[in-house]
PDB file of C-alpha atoms and ligand atoms in Angstrom:
ATOM      1  CA  MET A   1      97.509 -13.595 -72.060  1.00 45.00           C
ATOM      2  CA  SER A   2      98.571 -10.017 -73.485  1.00 49.00           C
ATOM      3  CA  THR A   3      97.785  -8.742 -76.801  1.00 52.00           C
ATOM      4  CA  ASP A   4     100.268  -6.574 -78.383  1.00 63.00           C
ATOM      5  CA  PRO A   5      98.962  -4.613 -81.307  1.00 55.00           C
ATOM      6  CA  GLN A   6     102.693  -4.349 -82.810  1.00 64.00           C
ATOM      7  CA  GLN A   7     102.919  -8.331 -82.850  1.00 72.00           C
ATOM      8  CA  ASP A   8      99.409  -9.564 -83.065  1.00 79.00           C
ATOM      9  CA  PRO A   9      97.716  -8.700 -86.497  1.00 78.00           C
ATOM     10  CA  PRO A  10      94.067  -7.748 -86.307  1.00 81.00           C
ATOM     11  CA  PRO A  11      91.591 -10.407 -86.888  1.00 88.00           C
ATOM     12  CA  PRO A  12      90.667 -10.870 -90.647  1.00 94.00           C
ATOM     13  CA  ILE A  13      87.567  -8.926 -91.573  1.00 96.00           C
ATOM     14  CA  ARG A  14      84.378 -10.838 -92.191  1.00 98.00           C
ATOM     15  CA  VAL A  15      82.702 -10.424 -95.722  1.00 98.00           C
ATOM     16  CA  PHE A  16      79.221 -11.524 -96.328  1.00 98.00           C
ATOM     17  CA  ILE A  17      78.789 -12.683-100.122  1.00 99.00           C
ATOM     18  CA  LEU A  18      75.250 -13.046-101.373  1.00 99.00           C
ATOM     19  CA  SER A  19      74.206 -14.435-104.468  1.00 99.00           C
ATOM     20  CA  ALA A  20      71.058 -12.789-105.427  1.00 98.00           C
ATOM     21  CA  SER A  21      69.692 -15.514-107.757  1.00 98.00           C
ATOM     22  CA  LEU A  22      67.454 -18.207-106.668  1.00 98.00           C
ATOM     23  CA  ARG A  23      68.210 -20.421-109.425  1.00 97.00           C
ATOM     24  CA  ASP A  24      70.213 -23.794-109.157  1.00 97.00           C
ATOM     25  CA  GLY A  25      73.023 -23.514-111.599  1.00 96.00           C
ATOM     26  CA  SER A  26      72.994 -19.734-111.282  1.00 98.00           C
ATOM     27  CA  LEU A  27      75.977 -17.860-112.873  1.00 98.00           C
ATOM     28  CA  ASN A  28      75.858 -15.184-110.145  1.00 98.00           C
ATOM     29  CA  THR A  29      76.151 -18.006-107.415  1.00 98.00           C
ATOM     30  CA  ARG A  30      79.292 -19.412-109.284  1.00 98.00           C
ATOM     31  CA  LEU A  31      80.370 -15.759-109.495  1.00 98.00           C
ATOM     32  CA  ALA A  32      79.872 -15.305-105.777  1.00 99.00           C
ATOM     33  CA  ALA A  33      81.715 -18.704-105.051  1.00 98.00           C
ATOM     34  CA  LEU A  34      84.743 -17.231-106.941  1.00 98.00           C
ATOM     35  CA  VAL A  35      84.612 -14.077-105.179  1.00 99.00           C
ATOM     36  CA  ALA A  36      84.607 -15.751-101.890  1.00 98.00           C
ATOM     37  CA  ARG A  37      87.720 -17.835-103.091  1.00 98.00           C
ATOM     38  CA  LEU A  38      89.460 -14.486-103.741  1.00 98.00           C
ATOM     39  CA  VAL A  39      88.320 -12.905-100.283  1.00 98.00           C
ATOM     40  CA  GLU A  40      89.887 -15.860 -98.594  1.00 98.00           C
ATOM     41  CA  GLU A  41      93.027 -15.700-100.893  1.00 98.00           C
ATOM     42  CA  HIS A  42      93.399 -12.082 -99.839  1.00 98.00           C
ATOM     43  CA  GLY A  43      93.077 -12.813 -96.207  1.00 97.00           C
ATOM     44  CA  ALA A  44      89.596 -12.141 -95.143  1.00 98.00           C
ATOM     45  CA  MET A  45      86.831 -14.463 -94.032  1.00 98.00           C
ATOM     46  CA  ALA A  46      83.915 -15.230 -96.362  1.00 98.00           C
ATOM     47  CA  ASP A  47      80.455 -16.034 -95.315  1.00 98.00           C
ATOM     48  CA  VAL A  48      78.567 -16.970 -98.502  1.00 98.00           C
ATOM     49  CA  ALA A  49      74.889 -17.243 -98.829  1.00 98.00           C
ATOM     50  CA  ARG A  50      72.015 -17.526-101.497  1.00 98.00           C
ATOM     51  CA  LEU A  51      68.991 -15.237-101.351  1.00 98.00           C
ATOM     52  CA  GLY A  52      66.886 -18.520-101.290  1.00 98.00           C
ATOM     53  CA  ASP A  53      68.388 -19.246 -97.842  1.00 98.00           C
ATOM     54  CA  PHE A  54      66.209 -16.529 -96.556  1.00 98.00           C
ATOM     55  CA  PRO A  55      62.664 -17.089 -97.599  1.00 98.00           C
ATOM     56  CA  MET A  56      60.270 -14.100 -97.311  1.00 98.00           C
ATOM     57  CA  PRO A  57      57.062 -12.966 -98.755  1.00 98.00           C
ATOM     58  CA  LEU A  58      56.565  -9.942-100.954  1.00 98.00           C
ATOM     59  CA  TYR A  59      56.718  -7.040 -98.748  1.00 98.00           C
ATOM     60  CA  ASP A  60      53.169  -6.249 -97.506  1.00 97.00           C
ATOM     61  CA  GLY A  61      52.534  -3.389 -94.851  1.00 96.00           C
ATOM     62  CA  ASP A  62      49.630  -5.072 -93.503  1.00 97.00           C
ATOM     63  CA  ALA A  63      51.325  -8.444 -92.957  1.00 97.00           C
ATOM     64  CA  GLU A  64      54.170  -6.558 -91.319  1.00 97.00           C
ATOM     65  CA  ALA A  65      51.697  -4.833 -88.935  1.00 96.00           C
ATOM     66  CA  ALA A  66      50.105  -8.119 -88.211  1.00 97.00           C
ATOM     67  CA  GLY A  67      52.987 -10.363 -87.942  1.00 97.00           C
ATOM     68  CA  GLY A  68      56.185  -8.410 -88.108  1.00 97.00           C
ATOM     69  CA  VAL A  69      59.217  -8.872 -90.070  1.00 98.00           C
ATOM     70  CA  PRO A  70      59.412 -12.461 -91.472  1.00 98.00           C
ATOM     71  CA  GLU A  71      62.053 -14.900 -90.249  1.00 98.00           C
ATOM     72  CA  GLY A  72      64.058 -14.855 -93.523  1.00 98.00           C
ATOM     73  CA  ALA A  73      64.467 -11.064 -93.429  1.00 98.00           C
ATOM     74  CA  LEU A  74      65.528 -11.226 -89.812  1.00 98.00           C
ATOM     75  CA  ALA A  75      68.141 -13.940 -90.546  1.00 98.00           C
ATOM     76  CA  LEU A  76      69.498 -12.013 -93.608  1.00 98.00           C
ATOM     77  CA  ARG A  77      69.989  -8.859 -91.412  1.00 98.00           C
ATOM     78  CA  GLU A  78      71.746 -10.924 -88.856  1.00 98.00           C
ATOM     79  CA  ARG A  79      74.184 -12.214 -91.401  1.00 98.00           C
ATOM     80  CA  ILE A  80      74.690  -8.787 -92.891  1.00 98.00           C
ATOM     81  CA  GLN A  81      75.305  -7.198 -89.535  1.00 97.00           C
ATOM     82  CA  ALA A  82      77.583  -9.724 -88.428  1.00 97.00           C
ATOM     83  CA  CYS A  83      80.147  -8.833 -91.207  1.00 98.00           C
ATOM     84  CA  GLN A  84      82.189  -5.751 -91.984  1.00 96.00           C
ATOM     85  CA  ALA A  85      81.777  -5.871 -95.675  1.00 98.00           C
ATOM     86  CA  LEU A  86      79.140  -7.042 -98.149  1.00 98.00           C
ATOM     87  CA  VAL A  87      79.314  -8.349-101.670  1.00 99.00           C
ATOM     88  CA  ILE A  88      76.315  -8.896-103.691  1.00 99.00           C
ATOM     89  CA  ALA A  89      76.342 -10.997-107.050  1.00 99.00           C
ATOM     90  CA  SER A  90      73.168 -10.050-108.753  1.00 98.00           C
ATOM     91  CA  PRO A  91      71.553 -10.742-112.042  1.00 98.00           C
ATOM     92  CA  GLU A  92      70.031  -8.107-114.084  1.00 98.00           C
ATOM     93  CA  TYR A  93      66.403  -8.336-114.835  1.00 98.00           C
ATOM     94  CA  ASN A  94      65.263  -6.104-117.686  1.00 98.00           C
ATOM     95  CA  ALA A  95      67.885  -3.711-117.187  1.00 98.00           C
ATOM     96  CA  SER A  96      67.511  -3.544-113.455  1.00 98.00           C
ATOM     97  CA  VAL A  97      67.448  -4.976-109.931  1.00 98.00           C
ATOM     98  CA  PRO A  98      65.609  -8.337-109.701  1.00 98.00           C
ATOM     99  CA  GLY A  99      62.407  -7.958-107.915  1.00 98.00           C
ATOM    100  CA  MET A 100      63.365 -10.719-105.222  1.00 98.00           C
ATOM    101  CA  LEU A 101      66.403  -8.762-104.217  1.00 98.00           C
ATOM    102  CA  LYS A 102      64.748  -5.430-104.016  1.00 98.00           C
ATOM    103  CA  ASN A 103      62.038  -7.080-101.837  1.00 98.00           C
ATOM    104  CA  ALA A 104      64.649  -8.561 -99.641  1.00 98.00           C
ATOM    105  CA  VAL A 105      66.467  -5.147 -99.174  1.00 98.00           C
ATOM    106  CA  ASP A 106      62.919  -3.543 -98.539  1.00 98.00           C
ATOM    107  CA  TRP A 107      62.207  -5.972 -95.856  1.00 98.00           C
ATOM    108  CA  VAL A 108      65.545  -6.033 -94.127  1.00 98.00           C
ATOM    109  CA  SER A 109      65.256  -1.964 -94.133  1.00 97.00           C
ATOM    110  CA  ARG A 110      62.381  -2.270 -91.724  1.00 97.00           C
ATOM    111  CA  ILE A 111      64.498  -3.736 -89.195  1.00 97.00           C
ATOM    112  CA  ARG A 112      66.259  -1.248 -86.519  1.00 94.00           C
ATOM    113  CA  PRO A 113      69.050  -0.833 -86.761  1.00 94.00           C
ATOM    114  CA  GLN A 114      69.158  -1.716 -90.475  1.00 96.00           C
ATOM    115  CA  PRO A 115      72.336  -3.185 -91.262  1.00 97.00           C
ATOM    116  CA  PHE A 116      73.135  -1.447 -94.681  1.00 97.00           C
ATOM    117  CA  GLN A 117      74.108   1.778 -92.953  1.00 94.00           C
ATOM    118  CA  ASP A 118      77.902   2.453 -93.308  1.00 92.00           C
ATOM    119  CA  LYS A 119      78.474  -1.139 -94.658  1.00 96.00           C
ATOM    120  CA  GLN A 120      81.276  -1.188 -97.343  1.00 97.00           C
ATOM    121  CA  ALA A 121      79.777  -3.009-100.391  1.00 98.00           C
ATOM    122  CA  LEU A 122      81.125  -4.362-103.757  1.00 98.00           C
ATOM    123  CA  LEU A 123      78.593  -5.156-106.431  1.00 98.00           C
ATOM    124  CA  VAL A 124      79.355  -7.864-109.177  1.00 98.00           C
ATOM    125  CA  SER A 125      77.026  -9.459-111.690  1.00 98.00           C
ATOM    126  CA  ALA A 126      77.121 -12.226-114.340  1.00 98.00           C
ATOM    127  CA  SER A 127      74.895 -12.483-117.318  1.00 98.00           C
ATOM    128  CA  PRO A 128      75.007 -14.336-120.525  1.00 98.00           C
ATOM    129  CA  SER A 129      74.730 -10.720-122.104  1.00 97.00           C
ATOM    130  CA  LEU A 130      77.482  -8.761-123.662  1.00 96.00           C
ATOM    131  CA  VAL A 131      77.239  -6.255-120.961  1.00 94.00           C
ATOM    132  CA  GLY A 132      77.211  -8.693-117.986  1.00 97.00           C
ATOM    133  CA  GLY A 133      74.357  -7.310-116.273  1.00 98.00           C
ATOM    134  CA  ASN A 134      76.046  -4.011-115.230  1.00 98.00           C
ATOM    135  CA  ARG A 135      72.922  -1.912-115.561  1.00 98.00           C
ATOM    136  CA  GLY A 136      71.312  -3.994-112.879  1.00 98.00           C
ATOM    137  CA  LEU A 137      74.200  -2.959-110.561  1.00 98.00           C
ATOM    138  CA  TRP A 138      73.794   0.673-111.559  1.00 98.00           C
ATOM    139  CA  ALA A 139      70.133   0.331-110.470  1.00 98.00           C
ATOM    140  CA  LEU A 140      71.175  -1.604-107.258  1.00 98.00           C
ATOM    141  CA  ARG A 141      73.311   1.333-106.010  1.00 98.00           C
ATOM    142  CA  VAL A 142      70.373   3.530-105.626  1.00 98.00           C
ATOM    143  CA  PRO A 143      68.602   1.807-102.872  1.00 98.00           C
ATOM    144  CA  LEU A 144      71.803   0.773-101.122  1.00 98.00           C
ATOM    145  CA  GLU A 145      73.209   4.380-101.086  1.00 96.00           C
ATOM    146  CA  HIS A 146      69.855   5.622 -99.993  1.00 96.00           C
ATOM    147  CA  LEU A 147      70.403   3.092 -97.014  1.00 96.00           C
ATOM    148  CA  GLY A 148      73.748   4.698 -96.215  1.00 95.00           C
ATOM    149  CA  THR A 149      75.847   1.728 -97.655  1.00 97.00           C
ATOM    150  CA  ARG A 150      79.186   2.760 -98.996  1.00 96.00           C
ATOM    151  CA  VAL A 151      79.003   1.172-102.380  1.00 98.00           C
ATOM    152  CA  TYR A 152      82.521   0.788-103.805  1.00 98.00           C
ATOM    153  CA  PRO A 153      83.070   2.874-106.927  1.00 97.00           C
ATOM    154  CA  ASP A 154      84.288   0.065-109.183  1.00 98.00           C
ATOM    155  CA  MET A 155      81.932  -2.938-109.997  1.00 98.00           C
ATOM    156  CA  PHE A 156      82.591  -6.054-111.771  1.00 98.00           C
ATOM    157  CA  SER A 157      80.162  -7.386-114.534  1.00 98.00           C
ATOM    158  CA  LEU A 158      81.032 -10.837-116.311  1.00 98.00           C
ATOM    159  CA  ALA A 159      79.838 -10.866-119.706  1.00 98.00           C
ATOM    160  CA  ALA A 160      79.153 -14.080-121.745  1.00 98.00           C
ATOM    161  CA  ALA A 161      79.037 -15.609-118.287  1.00 98.00           C
ATOM    162  CA  HIS A 162      77.670 -18.924-119.556  1.00 98.00           C
ATOM    163  CA  GLU A 163      81.195 -19.503-121.341  1.00 98.00           C
ATOM    164  CA  ALA A 164      83.384 -17.699-118.728  1.00 98.00           C
ATOM    165  CA  PHE A 165      83.938 -20.237-116.030  1.00 98.00           C
ATOM    166  CA  THR A 166      86.464 -23.081-115.993  1.00 98.00           C
ATOM    167  CA  GLU A 167      85.449 -26.658-114.680  1.00 97.00           C
ATOM    168  CA  ASP A 168      86.898 -25.654-111.128  1.00 97.00           C
ATOM    169  CA  GLY A 169      84.916 -22.410-110.946  1.00 98.00           C
ATOM    170  CA  ASP A 170      87.734 -20.077-111.964  1.00 98.00           C
ATOM    171  CA  LEU A 171      87.634 -17.668-114.811  1.00 98.00           C
ATOM    172  CA  ALA A 172      89.111 -18.852-118.297  1.00 98.00           C
ATOM    173  CA  ASP A 173      90.355 -15.292-119.197  1.00 98.00           C
ATOM    174  CA  THR A 174      93.353 -14.705-116.913  1.00 97.00           C
ATOM    175  CA  ALA A 175      93.314 -10.831-117.535  1.00 97.00           C
ATOM    176  CA  LEU A 176      89.682 -10.824-116.460  1.00 97.00           C
ATOM    177  CA  ARG A 177      90.539 -13.120-113.506  1.00 97.00           C
ATOM    178  CA  LYS A 178      93.080 -10.412-112.571  1.00 98.00           C
ATOM    179  CA  ARG A 179      90.805  -7.557-112.866  1.00 98.00           C
ATOM    180  CA  LEU A 180      88.320  -9.325-110.417  1.00 98.00           C
ATOM    181  CA  SER A 181      91.217 -10.369-107.961  1.00 98.00           C
ATOM    182  CA  ASP A 182      92.478  -6.946-107.925  1.00 98.00           C
ATOM    183  CA  THR A 183      89.022  -5.212-107.500  1.00 98.00           C
ATOM    184  CA  VAL A 184      88.280  -7.740-104.518  1.00 98.00           C
ATOM    185  CA  GLU A 185      91.757  -7.083-103.054  1.00 98.00           C
ATOM    186  CA  TYR A 186      91.407  -3.189-103.253  1.00 98.00           C
ATOM    187  CA  PHE A 187      87.816  -3.335-101.969  1.00 98.00           C
ATOM    188  CA  LEU A 188      89.075  -5.384 -99.000  1.00 98.00           C
ATOM    189  CA  GLN A 189      91.813  -2.851 -98.150  1.00 96.00           C
ATOM    190  CA  LEU A 190      89.168  -0.052 -98.094  1.00 96.00           C
ATOM    191  CA  ALA A 191      86.899  -2.228 -95.970  1.00 96.00           C
ATOM    192  CA  GLU A 192      89.648  -3.135 -93.476  1.00 95.00           C
ATOM    193  CA  ALA A 193      90.763   0.407 -93.280  1.00 93.00           C
ATOM    194  CA  ASP A 194      87.311   1.645 -92.539  1.00 91.00           C
ATOM    195  CA  SER A 195      86.695  -1.074 -89.959  1.00 88.00           C
ATOM    196  CA  ARG A 196      89.777   0.285 -88.125  1.00 85.00           C
ATOM    197  CA  TYR A 197      89.822   4.059 -88.871  1.00 84.00           C
ATOM    198  CA  VAL A 198      87.051   6.601 -89.840  1.00 78.00           C
ATOM    199  CA  CYS A 199      87.702   6.651 -93.489  1.00 75.00           C
ATOM    200  CA  LEU A 200      84.512   8.668 -94.529  1.00 76.00           C
ATOM    201  CA  LYS A 201      82.566  10.951 -92.420  1.00 75.00           C
ATOM    202  CA  ARG A 202      79.256  12.016 -94.023  1.00 75.00           C
ATOM    203  CA  ARG A 203      76.987  14.714 -92.906  1.00 71.00           C
ATOM    204  CA  TRP A 204      73.814  13.338 -94.660  1.00 72.00           C
ATOM    205  CA  TYR A 205      72.176  10.458 -96.266  1.00 78.00           C
ATOM    206  CA  GLU A 206      68.739  10.075 -97.351  1.00 79.00           C
ATOM    207  CA  PHE A 207      67.063   7.209 -95.249  1.00 85.00           C
ATOM    208  CA  LEU A 208      64.460   8.912 -92.959  1.00 82.00           C
ATOM    209  CA  GLY A 209      64.331   5.638 -90.750  1.00 83.00           C
ATOM    210  CA  ASP A 210      67.736   6.264 -89.424  1.00 82.00           C
ATOM    211  CA  ARG A 211      67.010   9.748 -88.041  1.00 71.00           C
ATOM    212  CA  SER A 212      66.470   9.680 -84.498  1.00 60.00           C
ATOM    213  CA  ASP A 213      65.940  13.193 -84.030  1.00 57.00           C
ATOM    214  CA  SER A 214      63.805  15.910 -85.403  1.00 50.00           C
ATOM    215  CA  PRO A 215      63.758  18.427 -87.144  1.00 48.00           C
ATOM    216  CA  VAL A 216      63.908  16.517 -90.361  1.00 46.00           C
ATOM    217  CA  THR A 217      67.006  18.290 -91.160  1.00 41.00           C
ATOM    218  CA  GLN A 218      68.991  16.554 -88.562  1.00 42.00           C
ATOM    219  CA  ARG A 219      72.146  14.928 -89.811  1.00 41.00           C
ATOM    220  CA  ALA A 220      71.962  11.097 -89.975  1.00 43.00           C
ATOM    221  CA  GLN A 221      75.676  10.981 -88.930  1.00 46.00           C
ATOM    222  CA  GLU A 222      78.139  13.115 -87.603  1.00 41.00           C
TER     223      GLU A 222
HETATM  224  C1  FNR B 301      67.023 -11.752-117.896  1.00 53.06           C
HETATM  225  N1  FNR B 301      68.196 -11.793-118.101  1.00 53.06           N
HETATM  226  C2  FNR B 301      68.849 -10.598-118.462  1.00 53.06           C
HETATM  227  N2  FNR B 301      70.100 -10.483-118.912  1.00 53.06           N
HETATM  228  C3  FNR B 301      70.708  -9.242-118.990  1.00 53.06           C
HETATM  229  O1  FNR B 301      71.854  -9.144-119.278  1.00 53.06           O
HETATM  230  N3  FNR B 301      69.963  -8.086-119.096  1.00 53.06           N
HETATM  231  C4  FNR B 301      68.582  -8.210-118.705  1.00 53.06           C
HETATM  232  O2  FNR B 301      67.979  -7.067-118.796  1.00 53.06           O
HETATM  233  C5  FNR B 301      67.921  -9.416-118.401  1.00 53.06           C
HETATM  234  N4  FNR B 301      66.723  -9.505-118.264  1.00 53.06           N
HETATM  235  C6  FNR B 301      66.129 -10.696-117.843  1.00 53.06           C
HETATM  236  C7  FNR B 301      64.796 -10.644-117.137  1.00 53.06           C
HETATM  237  C8  FNR B 301      64.382 -11.925-116.744  1.00 53.06           C
HETATM  238  C9  FNR B 301      62.894 -12.051-116.003  1.00 53.06           C
HETATM  239  C10 FNR B 301      65.083 -13.024-116.684  1.00 53.06           C
HETATM  240  C11 FNR B 301      64.646 -14.320-116.037  1.00 53.06           C
HETATM  241  C12 FNR B 301      66.376 -12.891-117.173  1.00 53.06           C
HETATM  242  C13 FNR B 301      69.002 -13.036-118.309  1.00 53.06           C
HETATM  243  C14 FNR B 301      69.723 -13.256-117.184  1.00 53.06           C
HETATM  244  O3  FNR B 301      71.012 -12.429-117.368  1.00 53.06           O
HETATM  245  C15 FNR B 301      70.266 -14.797-117.112  1.00 53.06           C
HETATM  246  O4  FNR B 301      68.953 -15.530-116.862  1.00 53.06           O
HETATM  247  C16 FNR B 301      71.076 -14.991-115.945  1.00 53.06           C
HETATM  248  O5  FNR B 301      71.557 -16.359-116.239  1.00 53.06           O
HETATM  249  C17 FNR B 301      70.397 -14.860-114.621  1.00 53.06           C
HETATM  250  O6  FNR B 301      71.227 -14.875-113.550  1.00 53.06           O
HETATM  251  P1  FNR B 301      71.448 -16.418-112.998  1.00 53.06           P
HETATM  252  O7  FNR B 301      70.361 -16.920-112.402  1.00 53.06           O
HETATM  253  O8  FNR B 301      72.216 -17.229-113.779  1.00 53.06           O
HETATM  254  O9  FNR B 301      72.512 -16.065-111.727  1.00 53.06           O
END
């Protein structure tokens, strides 16, 4: 069977959508489910998970030296690696990244190749507060960008999230729903373009673990 690029559309891109809350009834898990619905509406494939699907202890260098990286971190790395794009729906704890999410990023970053490098990522949050957990997303950008992730400039933070959802999991506010849908659509356009063309060439990012050559000044990516 022949494949004609003029006639055969490229396969849909795969998007891994992770809720970073462990809590049953999590607002971020609801937001992740809505993002998954929008991802599918815009023609991509959604792979949805919760951080609790990947149990792992607190990072401990001695435990890693003795037993390696835990199964949960290995499984999370595989799921991220299998997708072209990543969405994280994360709570904000004390104006920053929840410890369990940072712990998961730290464990996964110990695996080579680590899957965050060059991954297109969209960050979203939900909170009962009036800022919707947005400060936590700014904090989350730092470790992800450190690892070479291409964090999408726009983020989406759902304020008063405990009152924001309809019974069927949509957003009651239609303007807000459109904003989220547009954000997901434009993010997917970039992720899809980046999966087919080189959209961004970078000379340097900080994560030392991805530098295979010395001297230290060697670029991570040409
Ligand atoms: C919170 N919460 C919170 N919310 C917020 O908007 N800014 C904050 O700084 C914090 N800090 C914070 C710390 C800790 C330890 C907890 C447990 C909670 C409230 C938080 O947004 C709320 O519990 C959300 O419902 C958590 O997200 P999930 O679990 O519903 O997805």
